[in-house]
Amino acid sequence: MIKAPSTNEAFPATRLRRTRAEDWSRRMVRETTLRPDNLIWPLFVREGDGTPEPVASLPGVNRLSINDVVDHARQAVDLNIPAIALFPRIDPANKTDDGSHAHDPGNLICRCISAVRDNVPGLGIITDVALDPFTSHGHDGVIIDGSVANDETIDVLVRQAITQARAGASVIAPSDMMDGRIGAIRAGLDAEGFTDVMIMAYAAKFSSSFYGPFRDAVGAGKTANTIGKDTYQIDPSNSDEAMREIALDISEGTDFIIVKPGMPYLDIIQRASSSYAIPIIAYQVSGEYAMIEAAAAAGFIDRSRIIMESLTAFRRAGANAIITYHAAEVASHLT
Ligand code: PBG
């Protein structure tokens, strides 16, 4: 903690505006940097060879065919973005109550992983482990006796993770918030020989209304109304509980920690980064993106400056990298 000098000694000798006066000195004292290395680009994939399909609630974001995902992946490499994060929109015909298509090796996400792996060497492929794109009820797990059943869900998640690793995923990112899933997935991956496949745990994932547009993008909008995601995601009021989740996921073997959503949870990012020596990833989620785009479209804010300021704030709070739908645009300004 820096102690403030008593005000009467400080002024006029001390004038903080001196270093702010010119661009060169502002650059020289800048404490936080943002580089393409700090960005992760989320992409939505869909069936078929069709042209990109706009997501109404996420202007500028499209659901892509596998071929288009491969093109975007090449673009990511050209822009020095280290990794992409893939999310599938599953054909409703393949959704079931138990989400078993999640571990079908021929599913959309596995075909997409293989296509990127085979065509775009040197790019990190992060894949979502959770059942919500695959369940008819839209929940992240299987429902038994009217609630999302923890241990039974874990069994399915482990199979899903192994299936994705076999397809070529570099990083498994469980976003489901079941208790104990990180340890189970780590053990499952290791038993199959995938000891070098990393885990990026959505450790501090809050039960947030900022995910609305994402659920539209993957077509998981209509969760069974009788059960809320707040039976497994963290209450937005809780910070100590988020630290416990993080501690548990670290003890179970995660390689990275995700804090999600991002901007309303900068305190959690800062607390996590000062408490734990592990890379922290911030997820600037769909609702945050949609708010920026809507306000910019209305002419209320300076779009590109707000985007840079938001991403810089994540870095200042202690995030190593940020998952953001603006990744490619920002990287192209930075390179
Ligand atoms: C679900 C998942 C969600 C997001 C990523 N994975 C939504 C949810 O939990 O309902 C949200 C991402 C975003 O809003 O950008 N496994």
mmCIF file of N, CA and C in Angstrom, residues 145-239:
data_model
loop_
_atom_site.group_PDB
_atom_site.id
_atom_site.type_symbol
_atom_site.label_atom_id
_atom_site.label_comp_id
_atom_site.label_asym_id
_atom_site.label_seq_id
_atom_site.Cartn_x
_atom_site.Cartn_y
_atom_site.Cartn_z
ATOM 1 N N ASP A 145 -35.203 -36.170 -10.639
ATOM 2 C CA ASP A 145 -36.130 -35.777 -9.561
ATOM 3 C C ASP A 145 -36.228 -34.256 -9.421
ATOM 4 N N GLY A 146 -36.312 -33.585 -10.541
ATOM 5 C CA GLY A 146 -36.568 -32.143 -10.497
ATOM 6 C C GLY A 146 -35.382 -31.268 -10.134
ATOM 7 N N SER A 147 -34.159 -31.845 -10.091
ATOM 8 C CA SER A 147 -33.013 -30.938 -9.908
ATOM 9 C C SER A 147 -31.825 -31.397 -10.762
ATOM 10 N N VAL A 148 -30.902 -30.498 -11.007
ATOM 11 C CA VAL A 148 -29.729 -30.836 -11.817
ATOM 12 C C VAL A 148 -28.806 -31.690 -10.946
ATOM 13 N N ALA A 149 -28.660 -32.940 -11.346
ATOM 14 C CA ALA A 149 -27.998 -33.946 -10.506
ATOM 15 C C ALA A 149 -26.485 -33.851 -10.672
ATOM 16 N N ASN A 150 -25.811 -33.556 -9.602
ATOM 17 C CA ASN A 150 -24.368 -33.277 -9.652
ATOM 18 C C ASN A 150 -23.538 -34.463 -10.145
ATOM 19 N N ASP A 151 -23.598 -35.574 -9.406
ATOM 20 C CA ASP A 151 -22.642 -36.661 -9.647
ATOM 21 C C ASP A 151 -22.916 -37.380 -10.966
ATOM 22 N N GLU A 152 -24.211 -37.515 -11.291
ATOM 23 C CA GLU A 152 -24.567 -38.145 -12.569
ATOM 24 C C GLU A 152 -24.120 -37.262 -13.723
ATOM 25 N N THR A 153 -24.202 -35.943 -13.541
ATOM 26 C CA THR A 153 -23.747 -35.021 -14.588
ATOM 27 C C THR A 153 -22.240 -35.148 -14.792
ATOM 28 N N ILE A 154 -21.501 -35.278 -13.694
ATOM 29 C CA ILE A 154 -20.042 -35.378 -13.805
ATOM 30 C C ILE A 154 -19.638 -36.544 -14.722
ATOM 31 N N ASP A 155 -20.329 -37.675 -14.582
ATOM 32 C CA ASP A 155 -19.992 -38.831 -15.423
ATOM 33 C C ASP A 155 -20.096 -38.458 -16.910
ATOM 34 N N VAL A 156 -21.132 -37.710 -17.261
ATOM 35 C CA VAL A 156 -21.316 -37.320 -18.664
ATOM 36 C C VAL A 156 -20.246 -36.302 -19.070
ATOM 37 N N LEU A 157 -19.935 -35.367 -18.167
ATOM 38 C CA LEU A 157 -18.937 -34.333 -18.479
ATOM 39 C C LEU A 157 -17.561 -34.951 -18.724
ATOM 40 N N VAL A 158 -17.211 -35.971 -17.952
ATOM 41 C CA VAL A 158 -15.905 -36.631 -18.128
ATOM 42 C C VAL A 158 -15.849 -37.262 -19.524
ATOM 43 N N ARG A 159 -16.943 -37.912 -19.913
ATOM 44 C CA ARG A 159 -16.979 -38.521 -21.257
ATOM 45 C C ARG A 159 -16.898 -37.450 -22.338
ATOM 46 N N GLN A 160 -17.598 -36.333 -22.112
ATOM 47 C CA GLN A 160 -17.561 -35.213 -23.072
ATOM 48 C C GLN A 160 -16.139 -34.668 -23.199
ATOM 49 N N ALA A 161 -15.465 -34.498 -22.068
ATOM 50 C CA ALA A 161 -14.101 -33.941 -22.070
ATOM 51 C C ALA A 161 -13.136 -34.880 -22.810
ATOM 52 N N ILE A 162 -13.231 -36.169 -22.530
ATOM 53 C CA ILE A 162 -12.336 -37.143 -23.189
ATOM 54 C C ILE A 162 -12.601 -37.152 -24.697
ATOM 55 N N THR A 163 -13.871 -37.078 -25.082
ATOM 56 C CA THR A 163 -14.227 -37.070 -26.503
ATOM 57 C C THR A 163 -13.618 -35.851 -27.204
ATOM 58 N N GLN A 164 -13.670 -34.705 -26.540
ATOM 59 C CA GLN A 164 -13.101 -33.486 -27.130
ATOM 60 C C GLN A 164 -11.572 -33.567 -27.197
ATOM 61 N N ALA A 165 -10.969 -34.138 -26.167
ATOM 62 C CA ALA A 165 -9.502 -34.277 -26.164
ATOM 63 C C ALA A 165 -9.070 -35.195 -27.311
ATOM 64 N N ARG A 166 -9.831 -36.253 -27.499
ATOM 65 C CA ARG A 166 -9.519 -37.200 -28.587
ATOM 66 C C ARG A 166 -9.638 -36.514 -29.949
ATOM 67 N N ALA A 167 -10.572 -35.583 -30.081
ATOM 68 C CA ALA A 167 -10.747 -34.855 -31.343
ATOM 69 C C ALA A 167 -9.634 -33.837 -31.572
ATOM 70 N N GLY A 168 -8.888 -33.497 -30.505
ATOM 71 C CA GLY A 168 -7.760 -32.585 -30.686
ATOM 72 C C GLY A 168 -7.816 -31.285 -29.902
ATOM 73 N N ALA A 169 -8.711 -31.191 -28.924
ATOM 74 C CA ALA A 169 -8.784 -29.963 -28.114
ATOM 75 C C ALA A 169 -7.497 -29.791 -27.311
ATOM 76 N N SER A 170 -7.041 -28.523 -27.187
ATOM 77 C CA SER A 170 -5.849 -28.271 -26.371
ATOM 78 C C SER A 170 -6.208 -27.982 -24.925
ATOM 79 N N VAL A 171 -7.372 -27.362 -24.743
ATOM 80 C CA VAL A 171 -7.799 -26.933 -23.405
ATOM 81 C C VAL A 171 -9.271 -27.278 -23.229
ATOM 82 N N ILE A 172 -9.574 -27.960 -22.139
ATOM 83 C CA ILE A 172 -10.957 -28.303 -21.802
ATOM 84 C C ILE A 172 -11.456 -27.245 -20.813
ATOM 85 N N ALA A 173 -12.579 -26.619 -21.133
ATOM 86 C CA ALA A 173 -13.066 -25.541 -20.279
ATOM 87 C C ALA A 173 -14.455 -25.871 -19.716
ATOM 88 N N PRO A 174 -14.501 -26.463 -18.530
ATOM 89 C CA PRO A 174 -15.802 -26.832 -17.951
ATOM 90 C C PRO A 174 -16.531 -25.598 -17.419
ATOM 91 N N SER A 175 -17.741 -25.351 -17.958
ATOM 92 C CA SER A 175 -18.498 -24.149 -17.596
ATOM 93 C C SER A 175 -19.782 -24.503 -16.854
ATOM 94 N N ASP A 176 -19.851 -25.754 -16.388
ATOM 95 C CA ASP A 176 -21.107 -26.287 -15.850
ATOM 96 C C ASP A 176 -21.369 -25.981 -14.380
ATOM 97 N N MET A 177 -20.290 -25.792 -13.595
ATOM 98 C CA MET A 177 -20.363 -25.503 -12.161
ATOM 99 C C MET A 177 -20.854 -26.661 -11.281
ATOM 100 N N MET A 178 -20.680 -27.902 -11.726
ATOM 101 C CA MET A 178 -20.945 -29.026 -10.824
ATOM 102 C C MET A 178 -19.793 -29.113 -9.808
ATOM 103 N N ASP A 179 -20.091 -29.565 -8.603
ATOM 104 C CA ASP A 179 -19.038 -29.755 -7.594
ATOM 105 C C ASP A 179 -18.176 -30.954 -7.958
ATOM 106 N N GLY A 180 -16.880 -30.786 -7.894
ATOM 107 C CA GLY A 180 -15.965 -31.919 -8.056
ATOM 108 C C GLY A 180 -15.638 -32.297 -9.482
ATOM 109 N N ARG A 181 -16.116 -31.500 -10.444
ATOM 110 C CA ARG A 181 -15.928 -31.959 -11.835
ATOM 111 C C ARG A 181 -14.509 -31.777 -12.315
ATOM 112 N N ILE A 182 -13.768 -30.819 -11.781
ATOM 113 C CA ILE A 182 -12.409 -30.608 -12.275
ATOM 114 C C ILE A 182 -11.528 -31.825 -11.962
ATOM 115 N N GLY A 183 -11.611 -32.298 -10.717
ATOM 116 C CA GLY A 183 -10.820 -33.478 -10.335
ATOM 117 C C GLY A 183 -11.193 -34.700 -11.164
ATOM 118 N N ALA A 184 -12.503 -34.867 -11.382
ATOM 119 C CA ALA A 184 -12.967 -36.037 -12.142
ATOM 120 C C ALA A 184 -12.509 -35.944 -13.598
ATOM 121 N N ILE A 185 -12.585 -34.758 -14.175
ATOM 122 C CA ILE A 185 -12.173 -34.588 -15.572
ATOM 123 C C ILE A 185 -10.655 -34.776 -15.695
ATOM 124 N N ARG A 186 -9.903 -34.231 -14.741
ATOM 125 C CA ARG A 186 -8.437 -34.405 -14.773
ATOM 126 C C ARG A 186 -8.086 -35.896 -14.738
ATOM 127 N N ALA A 187 -8.736 -36.627 -13.813
ATOM 128 C CA ALA A 187 -8.454 -38.063 -13.686
ATOM 129 C C ALA A 187 -8.860 -38.799 -14.961
ATOM 130 N N GLY A 188 -9.999 -38.411 -15.528
ATOM 131 C CA GLY A 188 -10.488 -39.049 -16.749
ATOM 132 C C GLY A 188 -9.539 -38.818 -17.914
ATOM 133 N N LEU A 189 -9.078 -37.591 -18.063
ATOM 134 C CA LEU A 189 -8.146 -37.261 -19.151
ATOM 135 C C LEU A 189 -6.839 -38.030 -18.966
ATOM 136 N N ASP A 190 -6.335 -38.034 -17.743
ATOM 137 C CA ASP A 190 -5.054 -38.706 -17.472
ATOM 138 C C ASP A 190 -5.150 -40.202 -17.758
ATOM 139 N N ALA A 191 -6.273 -40.803 -17.354
ATOM 140 C CA ALA A 191 -6.444 -42.245 -17.545
ATOM 141 C C ALA A 191 -6.444 -42.612 -19.026
ATOM 142 N N GLU A 192 -6.848 -41.659 -19.874
ATOM 143 C CA GLU A 192 -6.861 -41.910 -21.321
ATOM 144 C C GLU A 192 -5.568 -41.459 -21.998
ATOM 145 N N GLY A 193 -4.613 -41.008 -21.205
ATOM 146 C CA GLY A 193 -3.326 -40.590 -21.765
ATOM 147 C C GLY A 193 -3.242 -39.127 -22.152
ATOM 148 N N PHE A 194 -4.278 -38.360 -21.844
ATOM 149 C CA PHE A 194 -4.267 -36.935 -22.209
ATOM 150 C C PHE A 194 -3.714 -36.071 -21.076
ATOM 151 N N THR A 195 -2.533 -36.447 -20.598
ATOM 152 C CA THR A 195 -1.978 -35.751 -19.431
ATOM 153 C C THR A 195 -1.578 -34.315 -19.762
ATOM 154 N N ASP A 196 -1.345 -34.022 -21.052
ATOM 155 C CA ASP A 196 -0.940 -32.666 -21.425
ATOM 156 C C ASP A 196 -2.102 -31.780 -21.879
ATOM 157 N N VAL A 197 -3.276 -32.326 -21.946
ATOM 158 C CA VAL A 197 -4.438 -31.480 -22.267
ATOM 159 C C VAL A 197 -4.756 -30.649 -21.028
ATOM 160 N N MET A 198 -4.862 -29.350 -21.238
ATOM 161 C CA MET A 198 -5.046 -28.432 -20.105
ATOM 162 C C MET A 198 -6.515 -28.314 -19.716
ATOM 163 N N ILE A 199 -6.734 -27.810 -18.493
ATOM 164 C CA ILE A 199 -8.092 -27.512 -18.029
ATOM 165 C C ILE A 199 -8.165 -26.035 -17.658
ATOM 166 N N MET A 200 -9.174 -25.364 -18.204
ATOM 167 C CA MET A 200 -9.439 -23.968 -17.870
ATOM 168 C C MET A 200 -10.814 -23.938 -17.200
ATOM 169 N N ALA A 201 -10.807 -23.915 -15.870
ATOM 170 C CA ALA A 201 -12.070 -24.043 -15.133
ATOM 171 C C ALA A 201 -12.802 -22.713 -15.058
ATOM 172 N N TYR A 202 -14.075 -22.768 -15.423
ATOM 173 C CA TYR A 202 -14.941 -21.638 -15.070
ATOM 174 C C TYR A 202 -15.156 -21.804 -13.569
ATOM 175 N N ALA A 203 -14.217 -21.284 -12.782
ATOM 176 C CA ALA A 203 -14.251 -21.518 -11.335
ATOM 177 C C ALA A 203 -15.239 -20.574 -10.678
ATOM 178 N N ALA A 204 -15.100 -19.287 -11.033
ATOM 179 C CA ALA A 204 -15.991 -18.286 -10.452
ATOM 180 C C ALA A 204 -16.984 -17.865 -11.516
ATOM 181 N N LYS A 205 -18.012 -18.703 -11.692
ATOM 182 C CA LYS A 205 -19.047 -18.406 -12.683
ATOM 183 C C LYS A 205 -20.331 -18.055 -11.945
ATOM 184 N N PHE A 206 -20.761 -16.829 -12.136
ATOM 185 C CA PHE A 206 -21.910 -16.319 -11.392
ATOM 186 C C PHE A 206 -23.206 -16.560 -12.141
ATOM 187 N N SER A 207 -24.287 -16.668 -11.385
ATOM 188 C CA SER A 207 -25.611 -16.855 -11.970
ATOM 189 C C SER A 207 -26.087 -15.480 -12.456
ATOM 190 N N SER A 208 -25.797 -15.216 -13.719
ATOM 191 C CA SER A 208 -25.871 -13.849 -14.228
ATOM 192 C C SER A 208 -26.875 -13.698 -15.353
ATOM 193 N N SER A 209 -27.493 -12.549 -15.404
ATOM 194 C CA SER A 209 -28.375 -12.227 -16.533
ATOM 195 C C SER A 209 -27.596 -11.685 -17.722
ATOM 196 N N PHE A 210 -26.289 -11.531 -17.552
ATOM 197 C CA PHE A 210 -25.454 -11.067 -18.669
ATOM 198 C C PHE A 210 -25.211 -12.163 -19.719
ATOM 199 N N TYR A 211 -25.718 -13.390 -19.489
ATOM 200 C CA TYR A 211 -25.503 -14.466 -20.472
ATOM 201 C C TYR A 211 -26.631 -14.564 -21.497
ATOM 202 N N GLY A 212 -27.631 -13.704 -21.375
ATOM 203 C CA GLY A 212 -28.816 -13.821 -22.230
ATOM 204 C C GLY A 212 -28.531 -13.995 -23.711
ATOM 205 N N PRO A 213 -27.747 -13.091 -24.332
ATOM 206 C CA PRO A 213 -27.510 -13.217 -25.770
ATOM 207 C C PRO A 213 -26.775 -14.500 -26.161
ATOM 208 N N PHE A 214 -25.907 -15.014 -25.291
ATOM 209 C CA PHE A 214 -25.198 -16.270 -25.576
ATOM 210 C C PHE A 214 -26.197 -17.421 -25.706
ATOM 211 N N ARG A 215 -27.157 -17.441 -24.793
ATOM 212 C CA ARG A 215 -28.136 -18.544 -24.818
ATOM 213 C C ARG A 215 -28.922 -18.503 -26.117
ATOM 214 N N ASP A 216 -29.128 -17.313 -26.640
ATOM 215 C CA ASP A 216 -29.765 -17.148 -27.945
ATOM 216 C C ASP A 216 -28.821 -17.697 -29.038
ATOM 217 N N ALA A 217 -27.542 -17.392 -28.922
ATOM 218 C CA ALA A 217 -26.572 -17.813 -29.950
ATOM 219 C C ALA A 217 -26.457 -19.332 -30.052
ATOM 220 N N VAL A 218 -26.441 -20.024 -28.905
ATOM 221 C CA VAL A 218 -26.302 -21.488 -28.954
ATOM 222 C C VAL A 218 -27.653 -22.194 -28.940
ATOM 223 N N GLY A 219 -28.716 -21.398 -28.872
ATOM 224 C CA GLY A 219 -30.050 -22.003 -28.887
ATOM 225 C C GLY A 219 -30.359 -22.759 -27.613
ATOM 226 N N ALA A 220 -29.878 -22.220 -26.468
ATOM 227 C CA ALA A 220 -30.170 -22.860 -25.176
ATOM 228 C C ALA A 220 -31.017 -21.919 -24.324
ATOM 229 N N GLY A 221 -31.844 -21.144 -25.026
ATOM 230 C CA GLY A 221 -32.577 -20.081 -24.340
ATOM 231 C C GLY A 221 -33.606 -20.547 -23.334
ATOM 232 N N LYS A 222 -34.284 -21.629 -23.677
ATOM 233 C CA LYS A 222 -35.440 -21.976 -22.838
ATOM 234 C C LYS A 222 -35.092 -23.036 -21.807
ATOM 235 N N THR A 223 -34.489 -22.637 -20.708
ATOM 236 C CA THR A 223 -34.249 -23.613 -19.642
ATOM 237 C C THR A 223 -35.565 -23.885 -18.944
ATOM 238 N N ALA A 224 -35.672 -25.092 -18.407
ATOM 239 C CA ALA A 224 -36.869 -25.450 -17.652
ATOM 240 C C ALA A 224 -37.059 -24.402 -16.555
ATOM 241 N N ASN A 225 -38.171 -23.716 -16.617
ATOM 242 C CA ASN A 225 -38.369 -22.565 -15.741
ATOM 243 C C ASN A 225 -38.422 -22.911 -14.263
ATOM 244 N N THR A 226 -38.795 -24.147 -14.001
ATOM 245 C CA THR A 226 -38.954 -24.536 -12.607
ATOM 246 C C THR A 226 -37.621 -24.629 -11.860
ATOM 247 N N ILE A 227 -36.511 -24.844 -12.622
ATOM 248 C CA ILE A 227 -35.197 -24.904 -11.975
ATOM 249 C C ILE A 227 -34.388 -23.731 -12.518
ATOM 250 N N GLY A 228 -33.726 -22.998 -11.634
ATOM 251 C CA GLY A 228 -32.904 -21.891 -12.097
ATOM 252 C C GLY A 228 -31.453 -22.302 -12.150
ATOM 253 N N LYS A 229 -30.665 -21.606 -12.987
ATOM 254 C CA LYS A 229 -29.225 -21.887 -12.988
ATOM 255 C C LYS A 229 -28.605 -21.446 -11.664
ATOM 256 N N ASP A 230 -29.388 -20.688 -10.851
ATOM 257 C CA ASP A 230 -28.817 -20.306 -9.552
ATOM 258 C C ASP A 230 -28.771 -21.469 -8.569
ATOM 259 N N THR A 231 -29.220 -22.665 -8.985
ATOM 260 C CA THR A 231 -28.980 -23.834 -8.129
ATOM 261 C C THR A 231 -27.581 -24.404 -8.349
ATOM 262 N N TYR A 232 -26.851 -23.897 -9.373
ATOM 263 C CA TYR A 232 -25.455 -24.348 -9.512
ATOM 264 C C TYR A 232 -24.459 -23.228 -9.746
ATOM 265 N N GLN A 233 -24.882 -22.097 -10.336
ATOM 266 C CA GLN A 233 -23.947 -20.980 -10.511
ATOM 267 C C GLN A 233 -23.943 -20.105 -9.244
ATOM 268 N N ILE A 234 -22.853 -19.330 -9.066
ATOM 269 C CA ILE A 234 -22.666 -18.596 -7.803
ATOM 270 C C ILE A 234 -23.600 -17.383 -7.719
ATOM 271 N N ASP A 235 -24.100 -17.138 -6.529
ATOM 272 C CA ASP A 235 -24.918 -15.946 -6.261
ATOM 273 C C ASP A 235 -24.055 -14.692 -6.471
ATOM 274 N N PRO A 236 -24.533 -13.755 -7.317
ATOM 275 C CA PRO A 236 -23.737 -12.539 -7.580
ATOM 276 C C PRO A 236 -23.347 -11.758 -6.316
ATOM 277 N N SER A 237 -23.966 -12.037 -5.197
ATOM 278 C CA SER A 237 -23.629 -11.325 -3.955
ATOM 279 C C SER A 237 -22.361 -11.841 -3.291
ATOM 280 N N ASN A 238 -21.822 -12.985 -3.757
ATOM 281 C CA ASN A 238 -20.816 -13.683 -2.949
ATOM 282 C C ASN A 238 -19.405 -13.640 -3.523
ATOM 283 N N SER A 239 -18.499 -13.117 -2.703
ATOM 284 C CA SER A 239 -17.091 -13.044 -3.076
ATOM 285 C C SER A 239 -16.271 -14.131 -2.363
#
